[in-house]
Amino acid sequence: MSLTGRETIESIVVVMVLIGTVLSLLSSLGFLRFPDVYTRSHAATKSITLGILFILLATFLYFLFVHDQVSVRLLLGIIFVFLTAPVTGHLIARSAYRYGVKPSGAQDELAADLEKAKKRASASDK
């Protein structure tokens, strides 16, 4: 039994939607299980971005090959999610750090860099 072109595209779309769903599920589990805001932000931005991108790309491919329609809205959605989700995660982690939320990791490498930057700024002001 061989698959037709439409059935092949639909199979690829189903696999991509399943991959996106699994990535989104793993992201939500990571968001619930990780100990602090930094690791939770990492889980939420990395895997959920890929999950949403897989689902949107599968939808785009389905409409492109099965219905012969190019959806500009889906393309804009893919670009928007790809650009804004990592920036949002970075800003959330940065504001948590600036607010004073301590990371649960063993080392705080950013504290030493910020201290050096403060010393350079105070030395240049004199």
PDB file of C-alpha atoms in Angstrom:
ATOM      1  CA  MET A   1       0.000   0.000   0.000  1.00  0.00           C
ATOM      2  CA  SER A   2       1.610   3.242  -1.099  1.00  0.00           C
ATOM      3  CA  LEU A   3       0.653   6.685   0.112  1.00  0.00           C
ATOM      4  CA  THR A   4      -0.492   9.405  -2.233  1.00  0.00           C
ATOM      5  CA  GLY A   5       1.030  12.875  -2.115  1.00  0.00           C
ATOM      6  CA  ARG A   6      -1.819  14.223  -0.003  1.00  0.00           C
ATOM      7  CA  GLU A   7      -1.613  11.345   2.471  1.00  0.00           C
ATOM      8  CA  THR A   8       2.143  11.827   2.773  1.00  0.00           C
ATOM      9  CA  ILE A   9       1.734  15.529   3.546  1.00  0.00           C
ATOM     10  CA  GLU A  10      -1.018  14.768   6.055  1.00  0.00           C
ATOM     11  CA  SER A  11       1.221  12.181   7.742  1.00  0.00           C
ATOM     12  CA  ILE A  12       4.059  14.701   7.995  1.00  0.00           C
ATOM     13  CA  VAL A  13       1.642  17.279   9.412  1.00  0.00           C
ATOM     14  CA  VAL A  14       0.369  14.810  12.018  1.00  0.00           C
ATOM     15  CA  VAL A  15       3.926  13.978  13.108  1.00  0.00           C
ATOM     16  CA  MET A  16       4.813  17.678  13.368  1.00  0.00           C
ATOM     17  CA  VAL A  17       1.694  18.417  15.434  1.00  0.00           C
ATOM     18  CA  LEU A  18       2.510  15.502  17.740  1.00  0.00           C
ATOM     19  CA  ILE A  19       6.092  16.737  18.171  1.00  0.00           C
ATOM     20  CA  GLY A  20       4.782  20.224  18.959  1.00  0.00           C
ATOM     21  CA  THR A  21       2.305  18.817  21.445  1.00  0.00           C
ATOM     22  CA  VAL A  22       4.949  16.726  23.222  1.00  0.00           C
ATOM     23  CA  LEU A  23       7.310  19.713  23.420  1.00  0.00           C
ATOM     24  CA  SER A  24       4.532  21.875  24.854  1.00  0.00           C
ATOM     25  CA  LEU A  25       3.667  19.191  27.400  1.00  0.00           C
ATOM     26  CA  LEU A  26       7.310  18.864  28.451  1.00  0.00           C
ATOM     27  CA  SER A  27       7.514  22.623  28.754  1.00  0.00           C
ATOM     28  CA  SER A  28       4.544  22.744  31.090  1.00  0.00           C
ATOM     29  CA  LEU A  29       5.978  19.914  33.189  1.00  0.00           C
ATOM     30  CA  GLY A  30       9.306  21.729  33.412  1.00  0.00           C
ATOM     31  CA  PHE A  31       7.521  24.910  34.384  1.00  0.00           C
ATOM     32  CA  LEU A  32       5.823  23.088  37.252  1.00  0.00           C
ATOM     33  CA  ARG A  33       8.800  21.019  38.412  1.00  0.00           C
ATOM     34  CA  PHE A  34      11.809  23.323  38.207  1.00  0.00           C
ATOM     35  CA  PRO A  35      12.847  25.068  41.429  1.00  0.00           C
ATOM     36  CA  ASP A  36      13.326  28.734  40.550  1.00  0.00           C
ATOM     37  CA  VAL A  37      12.242  31.439  38.158  1.00  0.00           C
ATOM     38  CA  TYR A  38      15.340  31.085  35.973  1.00  0.00           C
ATOM     39  CA  THR A  39      14.994  27.409  35.173  1.00  0.00           C
ATOM     40  CA  ARG A  40      11.232  27.776  34.825  1.00  0.00           C
ATOM     41  CA  SER A  41      11.720  30.629  32.397  1.00  0.00           C
ATOM     42  CA  HIS A  42      14.172  28.513  30.435  1.00  0.00           C
ATOM     43  CA  ALA A  43      11.688  25.638  30.217  1.00  0.00           C
ATOM     44  CA  ALA A  44       8.857  27.915  29.225  1.00  0.00           C
ATOM     45  CA  THR A  45      10.685  29.811  26.512  1.00  0.00           C
ATOM     46  CA  LYS A  46      12.820  27.144  24.865  1.00  0.00           C
ATOM     47  CA  SER A  47      10.535  24.174  24.489  1.00  0.00           C
ATOM     48  CA  ILE A  48       7.228  26.007  24.202  1.00  0.00           C
ATOM     49  CA  THR A  49       8.692  28.124  21.401  1.00  0.00           C
ATOM     50  CA  LEU A  50       9.671  25.007  19.495  1.00  0.00           C
ATOM     51  CA  GLY A  51       6.322  23.386  20.257  1.00  0.00           C
ATOM     52  CA  ILE A  52       4.335  26.326  18.947  1.00  0.00           C
ATOM     53  CA  LEU A  53       6.599  26.624  15.911  1.00  0.00           C
ATOM     54  CA  PHE A  54       6.098  22.956  15.032  1.00  0.00           C
ATOM     55  CA  ILE A  55       2.322  23.296  15.300  1.00  0.00           C
ATOM     56  CA  LEU A  56       2.175  26.532  13.297  1.00  0.00           C
ATOM     57  CA  LEU A  57       4.537  25.180  10.655  1.00  0.00           C
ATOM     58  CA  ALA A  58       2.469  21.993  10.348  1.00  0.00           C
ATOM     59  CA  THR A  59      -0.651  24.098   9.885  1.00  0.00           C
ATOM     60  CA  PHE A  60       1.101  26.224   7.270  1.00  0.00           C
ATOM     61  CA  LEU A  61       2.282  23.146   5.350  1.00  0.00           C
ATOM     62  CA  TYR A  62      -1.173  21.584   5.492  1.00  0.00           C
ATOM     63  CA  PHE A  63      -2.853  24.614   3.974  1.00  0.00           C
ATOM     64  CA  LEU A  64      -0.041  25.079   1.465  1.00  0.00           C
ATOM     65  CA  PHE A  65       0.012  21.547   0.059  1.00  0.00           C
ATOM     66  CA  VAL A  66      -3.514  20.258   0.672  1.00  0.00           C
ATOM     67  CA  HIS A  67      -5.573  23.393   0.012  1.00  0.00           C
ATOM     68  CA  ASP A  68      -3.046  25.318  -2.138  1.00  0.00           C
ATOM     69  CA  GLN A  69      -3.275  28.383   0.099  1.00  0.00           C
ATOM     70  CA  VAL A  70      -0.410  30.451   1.456  1.00  0.00           C
ATOM     71  CA  SER A  71      -1.363  31.856   4.843  1.00  0.00           C
ATOM     72  CA  VAL A  72       0.438  35.101   5.536  1.00  0.00           C
ATOM     73  CA  ARG A  73      -1.075  35.154   9.022  1.00  0.00           C
ATOM     74  CA  LEU A  74       0.571  31.848   9.866  1.00  0.00           C
ATOM     75  CA  LEU A  75       3.911  33.062   8.528  1.00  0.00           C
ATOM     76  CA  LEU A  76       3.626  36.222  10.609  1.00  0.00           C
ATOM     77  CA  GLY A  77       2.664  34.130  13.640  1.00  0.00           C
ATOM     78  CA  ILE A  78       5.715  31.912  13.171  1.00  0.00           C
ATOM     79  CA  ILE A  79       8.010  34.925  12.871  1.00  0.00           C
ATOM     80  CA  PHE A  80       6.372  36.687  15.834  1.00  0.00           C
ATOM     81  CA  VAL A  81       6.681  33.692  18.170  1.00  0.00           C
ATOM     82  CA  PHE A  82      10.229  32.956  17.024  1.00  0.00           C
ATOM     83  CA  LEU A  83      11.341  36.522  17.760  1.00  0.00           C
ATOM     84  CA  THR A  84       9.368  37.443  20.874  1.00  0.00           C
ATOM     85  CA  ALA A  85       9.328  34.313  23.053  1.00  0.00           C
ATOM     86  CA  PRO A  86      13.103  34.161  23.720  1.00  0.00           C
ATOM     87  CA  VAL A  87      13.232  37.911  24.340  1.00  0.00           C
ATOM     88  CA  THR A  88      10.365  37.626  26.812  1.00  0.00           C
ATOM     89  CA  GLY A  89      12.104  34.818  28.695  1.00  0.00           C
ATOM     90  CA  HIS A  90      15.319  36.818  28.847  1.00  0.00           C
ATOM     91  CA  LEU A  91      13.539  39.912  30.158  1.00  0.00           C
ATOM     92  CA  ILE A  92      11.688  37.933  32.821  1.00  0.00           C
ATOM     93  CA  ALA A  93      14.924  36.326  34.046  1.00  0.00           C
ATOM     94  CA  ARG A  94      16.763  39.645  33.941  1.00  0.00           C
ATOM     95  CA  SER A  95      14.098  41.491  35.911  1.00  0.00           C
ATOM     96  CA  ALA A  96      13.962  38.668  38.475  1.00  0.00           C
ATOM     97  CA  TYR A  97      17.730  38.921  38.911  1.00  0.00           C
ATOM     98  CA  ARG A  98      17.633  42.701  39.193  1.00  0.00           C
ATOM     99  CA  TYR A  99      14.810  42.412  41.721  1.00  0.00           C
ATOM    100  CA  GLY A 100      17.018  40.184  43.862  1.00  0.00           C
ATOM    101  CA  VAL A 101      15.652  36.686  43.301  1.00  0.00           C
ATOM    102  CA  LYS A 102      18.527  34.338  44.040  1.00  0.00           C
ATOM    103  CA  PRO A 103      19.241  31.493  41.609  1.00  0.00           C
ATOM    104  CA  SER A 104      19.094  28.002  43.079  1.00  0.00           C
ATOM    105  CA  GLY A 105      22.293  26.986  41.261  1.00  0.00           C
ATOM    106  CA  ALA A 106      25.621  26.644  43.019  1.00  0.00           C
ATOM    107  CA  GLN A 107      27.251  29.616  41.282  1.00  0.00           C
ATOM    108  CA  ASP A 108      26.122  33.118  40.490  1.00  0.00           C
ATOM    109  CA  GLU A 109      28.448  34.057  37.645  1.00  0.00           C
ATOM    110  CA  LEU A 110      26.593  37.239  36.797  1.00  0.00           C
ATOM    111  CA  ALA A 111      27.230  38.816  40.214  1.00  0.00           C
ATOM    112  CA  ALA A 112      30.988  38.984  39.614  1.00  0.00           C
ATOM    113  CA  ASP A 113      30.490  40.527  36.173  1.00  0.00           C
ATOM    114  CA  LEU A 114      28.090  43.133  37.536  1.00  0.00           C
ATOM    115  CA  GLU A 115      30.527  44.001  40.323  1.00  0.00           C
ATOM    116  CA  LYS A 116      33.332  44.528  37.788  1.00  0.00           C
ATOM    117  CA  ALA A 117      31.054  46.720  35.683  1.00  0.00           C
ATOM    118  CA  LYS A 118      30.149  48.828  38.738  1.00  0.00           C
ATOM    119  CA  LYS A 119      33.832  49.287  39.602  1.00  0.00           C
ATOM    120  CA  ARG A 120      34.645  50.355  36.033  1.00  0.00           C
ATOM    121  CA  ALA A 121      31.721  52.772  35.990  1.00  0.00           C
ATOM    122  CA  SER A 122      32.733  54.336  39.313  1.00  0.00           C
ATOM    123  CA  ALA A 123      36.374  54.595  38.183  1.00  0.00           C
ATOM    124  CA  SER A 124      35.400  56.345  34.961  1.00  0.00           C
ATOM    125  CA  ASP A 125      33.197  58.831  36.864  1.00  0.00           C
ATOM    126  CA  LYS A 126      36.179  60.081  38.905  1.00  0.00           C
TER     127      LYS A 126
END
